[in-house]
XYZ file of C-alpha atoms in Angstrom:
121
model
C 20.567 -6.803 22.376
C 16.737 -5.163 20.474
C 15.962 -2.346 22.392
C 11.970 -2.936 24.131
C 10.721 0.148 22.256
C 12.306 -1.399 18.627
C 9.982 -5.037 19.055
C 6.570 -2.831 19.908
C 7.549 -1.085 16.743
C 7.912 -4.182 14.670
C 4.537 -5.442 16.566
C 2.773 -2.058 15.410
C 3.751 -2.648 12.572
C 3.224 -6.878 12.263
C -0.801 -5.943 13.443
C -1.079 -2.684 11.517
C -0.249 -4.566 8.107
C -2.335 -7.921 9.181
C -5.695 -5.430 9.722
C -5.093 -3.954 6.169
C -4.993 -7.518 4.766
C -8.123 -9.386 5.819
C -9.882 -5.399 5.862
C -8.501 -5.374 2.131
C -8.740 -8.962 1.083
C -11.156 -9.403 -1.769
C -10.982 -5.801 -2.792
C -10.967 -3.822 -5.694
C -9.624 -0.430 -6.103
C -12.568 0.753 -6.410
C -14.442 -1.364 -3.779
C -12.013 -0.466 -1.603
C -12.045 3.601 -2.567
C -16.233 3.477 -2.547
C -16.478 2.314 0.808
C -16.418 5.202 3.268
C -15.951 2.686 6.349
C -13.033 0.373 4.337
C -11.428 3.268 3.656
C -11.438 4.965 7.019
C -10.320 1.998 8.661
C -7.339 0.995 6.278
C -5.891 4.662 5.844
C -6.113 4.801 9.616
C -3.936 1.400 10.023
C -1.520 2.369 7.475
C -0.844 6.118 9.269
C -0.432 3.753 11.826
C 1.919 1.232 10.306
C 3.619 4.180 8.492
C 4.423 6.520 11.724
C 5.406 3.165 13.893
C 8.001 2.139 10.631
C 9.447 6.379 10.756
C 10.043 5.486 13.955
C 12.182 2.243 13.990
C 15.798 3.625 14.809
C 18.391 3.540 11.948
C 20.367 0.422 13.214
C 17.816 -1.339 14.099
C 16.425 -0.864 9.684
C 19.605 -1.790 8.481
C 19.116 -5.199 9.659
C 16.436 -5.761 7.996
C 17.245 -4.036 4.843
C 14.328 -6.073 2.022
C 12.338 -4.215 4.030
C 11.028 -0.687 2.107
C 11.499 2.178 4.811
C 12.031 4.670 2.127
C 9.091 3.649 1.103
C 7.169 3.667 4.139
C 9.088 7.429 5.308
C 7.447 8.427 1.577
C 4.376 7.351 1.891
C 4.228 9.022 5.595
C 2.757 12.250 4.627
C 1.079 11.056 1.592
C -1.621 9.760 4.011
C -1.658 13.004 6.039
C -2.611 14.558 2.719
C -6.111 16.349 1.674
C -8.407 13.884 -0.142
C -7.925 12.771 -4.088
C -6.547 11.425 -6.219
C -2.685 11.363 -5.117
C -4.157 9.675 -1.807
C -5.776 6.886 -3.292
C -3.012 6.530 -5.364
C -0.764 6.056 -2.012
C -3.782 4.045 -0.058
C -4.026 1.677 -2.962
C -0.146 0.652 -3.643
C 0.214 1.219 0.030
C -2.516 -2.338 -0.210
C -1.009 -3.790 -3.268
C 2.193 -3.563 -2.995
C 3.644 -1.571 1.070
C 2.316 -4.162 3.067
C 2.335 -7.964 1.468
C 6.143 -6.489 1.189
C 6.491 -5.812 4.335
C 5.021 -8.633 5.821
C 6.737 -11.264 4.087
C 9.991 -9.863 5.134
C 8.835 -9.151 8.718
C 7.897 -13.253 8.226
C 11.374 -13.782 6.919
C 13.230 -11.946 9.464
C 10.837 -13.309 12.511
C 12.481 -16.694 11.560
C 16.010 -15.661 11.002
C 16.042 -12.792 13.906
C 14.084 -13.981 16.271
C 16.076 -11.917 18.518
C 14.937 -8.822 16.760
C 10.796 -9.539 18.028
C 11.663 -10.906 21.286
C 10.774 -8.481 24.187
C 13.735 -7.993 26.706
C 14.574 -5.355 28.908
């Protein structure tokens, strides 16, 4: 049985990823980086996603090996870094690579391992 906390964290990961996808839809890198409001909200959602992924227990992570847990763990401190090129690169890489892959794999796991996504005490 999956602990409720894991199910909740996976829900937060999915919600943040979906929000990011909606926010960046149709935007080029430069447009995102110049848009103060959108950029700020995307960064907030990325932090939520990375923080949630970081809290998923190793046992649950091992049940979903295709998710890039290491990538999210590596990005987490970068999202808190000072403004500049390193943060811009991290933000864009996460939006273009990590978020779409994460959402894709979450959908696969929801179908193949639905018990991971069910709230049960």
